[in-house]
Short mmCIF file of C-alpha atoms in Angstrom, two decimals:
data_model
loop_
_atom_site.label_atom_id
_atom_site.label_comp_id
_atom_site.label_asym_id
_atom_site.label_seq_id
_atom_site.Cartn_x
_atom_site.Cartn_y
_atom_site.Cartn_z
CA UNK A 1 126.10 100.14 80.15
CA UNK A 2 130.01 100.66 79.72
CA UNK A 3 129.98 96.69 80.47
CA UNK A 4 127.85 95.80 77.02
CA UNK A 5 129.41 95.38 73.98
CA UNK A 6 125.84 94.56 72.17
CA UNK A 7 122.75 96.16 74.09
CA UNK A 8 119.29 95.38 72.87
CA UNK A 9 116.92 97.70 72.66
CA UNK A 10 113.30 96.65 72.19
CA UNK A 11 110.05 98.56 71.68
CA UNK A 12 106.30 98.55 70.25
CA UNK A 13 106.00 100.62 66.80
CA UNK A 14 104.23 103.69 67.47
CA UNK A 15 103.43 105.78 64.08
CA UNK A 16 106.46 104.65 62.83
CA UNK A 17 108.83 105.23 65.01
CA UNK A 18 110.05 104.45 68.61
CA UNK A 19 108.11 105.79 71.40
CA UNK A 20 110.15 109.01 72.74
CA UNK A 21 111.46 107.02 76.60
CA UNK A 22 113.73 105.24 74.01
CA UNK A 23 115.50 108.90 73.42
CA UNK A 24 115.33 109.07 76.67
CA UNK A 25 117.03 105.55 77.81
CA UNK A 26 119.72 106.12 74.85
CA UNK A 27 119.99 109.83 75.88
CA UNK A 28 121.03 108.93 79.61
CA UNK A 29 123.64 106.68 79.15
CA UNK A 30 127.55 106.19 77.24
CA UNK A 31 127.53 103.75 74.07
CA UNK A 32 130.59 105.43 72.59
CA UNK A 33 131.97 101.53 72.77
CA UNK A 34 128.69 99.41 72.44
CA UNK A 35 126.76 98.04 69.43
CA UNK A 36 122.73 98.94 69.52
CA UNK A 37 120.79 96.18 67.96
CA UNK A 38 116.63 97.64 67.94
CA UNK A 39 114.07 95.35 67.60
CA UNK A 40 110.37 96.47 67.92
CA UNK A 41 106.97 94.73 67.25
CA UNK A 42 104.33 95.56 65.54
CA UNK A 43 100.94 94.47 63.83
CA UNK A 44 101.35 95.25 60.74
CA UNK A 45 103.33 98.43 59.91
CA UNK A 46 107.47 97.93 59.51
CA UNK A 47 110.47 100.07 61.18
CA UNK A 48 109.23 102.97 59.60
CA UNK A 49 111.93 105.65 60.81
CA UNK A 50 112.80 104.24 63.85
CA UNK A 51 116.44 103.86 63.52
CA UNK A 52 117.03 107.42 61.80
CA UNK A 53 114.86 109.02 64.73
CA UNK A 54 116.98 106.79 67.20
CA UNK A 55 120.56 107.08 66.28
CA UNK A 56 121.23 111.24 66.65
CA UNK A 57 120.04 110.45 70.76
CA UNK A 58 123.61 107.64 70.92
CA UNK A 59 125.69 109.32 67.61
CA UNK A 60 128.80 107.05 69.10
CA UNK A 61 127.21 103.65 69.21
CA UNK A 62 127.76 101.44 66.35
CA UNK A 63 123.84 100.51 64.81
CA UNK A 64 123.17 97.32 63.59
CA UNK A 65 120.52 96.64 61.19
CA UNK A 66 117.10 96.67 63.05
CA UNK A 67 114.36 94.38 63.14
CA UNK A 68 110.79 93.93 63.38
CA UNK A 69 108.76 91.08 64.60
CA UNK A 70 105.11 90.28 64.52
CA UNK A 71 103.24 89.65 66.75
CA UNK A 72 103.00 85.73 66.64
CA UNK A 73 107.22 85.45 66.33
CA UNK A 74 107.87 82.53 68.10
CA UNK A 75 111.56 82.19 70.95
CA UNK A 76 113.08 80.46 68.63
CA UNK A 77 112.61 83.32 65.74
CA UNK A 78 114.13 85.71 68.28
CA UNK A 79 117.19 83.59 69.18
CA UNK A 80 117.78 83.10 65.37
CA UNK A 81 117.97 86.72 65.08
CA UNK A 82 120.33 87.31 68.24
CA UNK A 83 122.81 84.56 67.00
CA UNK A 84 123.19 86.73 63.79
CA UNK A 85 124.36 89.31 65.95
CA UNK A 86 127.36 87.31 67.18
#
Protein backbone atom coordinates (compact mmCIF):
# COMPACT_ATOMS: atom_id res chain seq x y z
CA UNK A 1 0.00 0.00 0.00
CA UNK A 2 3.12 2.28 0.87
CA UNK A 3 3.12 2.72 -3.14
CA UNK A 4 -0.57 4.60 -3.19
CA UNK A 5 -0.90 7.99 -2.66
CA UNK A 6 -4.94 7.77 -3.17
CA UNK A 7 -6.40 4.15 -2.36
CA UNK A 8 -10.04 3.52 -3.00
CA UNK A 9 -11.93 1.81 -0.87
CA UNK A 10 -15.34 0.55 -1.98
CA UNK A 11 -18.17 -1.28 -0.22
CA UNK A 12 -22.10 -2.11 -0.08
CA UNK A 13 -23.97 -0.04 2.83
CA UNK A 14 -24.83 -2.33 5.48
CA UNK A 15 -27.09 -0.58 8.37
CA UNK A 16 -25.29 2.33 7.82
CA UNK A 17 -22.09 1.68 7.93
CA UNK A 18 -19.24 -0.37 6.27
CA UNK A 19 -19.29 -4.01 6.67
CA UNK A 20 -16.55 -4.85 9.52
CA UNK A 21 -13.61 -6.74 6.64
CA UNK A 22 -13.21 -2.97 5.79
CA UNK A 23 -11.68 -2.54 9.58
CA UNK A 24 -10.10 -5.29 8.83
CA UNK A 25 -8.39 -4.37 5.26
CA UNK A 26 -7.63 -0.71 6.79
CA UNK A 27 -6.50 -2.39 10.07
CA UNK A 28 -3.75 -4.60 8.25
CA UNK A 29 -2.00 -2.24 6.40
CA UNK A 30 0.26 1.49 6.70
CA UNK A 31 -1.65 4.69 5.23
CA UNK A 32 0.32 7.06 7.45
CA UNK A 33 1.20 8.68 3.74
CA UNK A 34 -1.93 7.77 1.59
CA UNK A 35 -5.28 9.54 0.98
CA UNK A 36 -8.55 7.09 1.56
CA UNK A 37 -11.27 8.05 -0.79
CA UNK A 38 -14.66 5.47 0.35
CA UNK A 39 -17.22 5.00 -1.92
CA UNK A 40 -20.08 2.48 -1.17
CA UNK A 41 -23.47 1.68 -2.88
CA UNK A 42 -26.52 1.44 -1.78
CA UNK A 43 -30.38 1.30 -2.57
CA UNK A 44 -31.59 3.80 -0.95
CA UNK A 45 -30.06 4.68 2.45
CA UNK A 46 -26.82 7.33 2.35
CA UNK A 47 -23.20 7.01 4.14
CA UNK A 48 -24.81 6.84 7.28
CA UNK A 49 -21.63 6.59 9.69
CA UNK A 50 -19.43 4.98 7.56
CA UNK A 51 -16.57 7.28 7.52
CA UNK A 52 -16.64 8.02 11.44
CA UNK A 53 -16.78 4.09 12.03
CA UNK A 54 -13.90 3.81 9.35
CA UNK A 55 -11.32 6.38 10.11
CA UNK A 56 -10.18 5.33 14.05
CA UNK A 57 -9.10 1.60 12.09
CA UNK A 58 -6.26 4.11 9.57
CA UNK A 59 -6.08 7.43 12.23
CA UNK A 60 -2.88 8.49 9.84
CA UNK A 61 -4.49 8.46 6.45
CA UNK A 62 -5.74 11.64 5.15
CA UNK A 63 -9.94 11.05 4.43
CA UNK A 64 -11.46 12.53 1.66
CA UNK A 65 -15.02 13.24 1.49
CA UNK A 66 -16.93 9.91 0.79
CA UNK A 67 -19.41 9.00 -1.61
CA UNK A 68 -22.35 7.04 -2.33
CA UNK A 69 -23.69 5.74 -5.54
CA UNK A 70 -26.89 4.08 -6.51
CA UNK A 71 -27.36 1.46 -7.85
CA UNK A 72 -27.99 2.46 -11.60
CA UNK A 73 -24.61 5.03 -11.51
CA UNK A 74 -23.40 4.72 -14.76
CA UNK A 75 -18.81 4.48 -15.63
CA UNK A 76 -18.92 7.61 -16.55
CA UNK A 77 -20.56 8.92 -13.04
CA UNK A 78 -17.72 7.05 -11.35
CA UNK A 79 -14.85 8.51 -13.43
CA UNK A 80 -16.40 12.02 -12.82
CA UNK A 81 -16.06 11.39 -9.26
CA UNK A 82 -12.35 9.94 -9.41
CA UNK A 83 -11.15 12.98 -11.54
CA UNK A 84 -12.32 15.19 -8.56
CA UNK A 85 -9.96 13.39 -6.59
CA UNK A 86 -6.96 14.52 -8.66
Amino acid sequence: MEAYETVLIGFPIWWYTAPNIIKTFLEAWDFSSARIALFATSGGSGMGKAMSDLEPSAPQARWLDARRFSSDASARDLAAWVDTLA
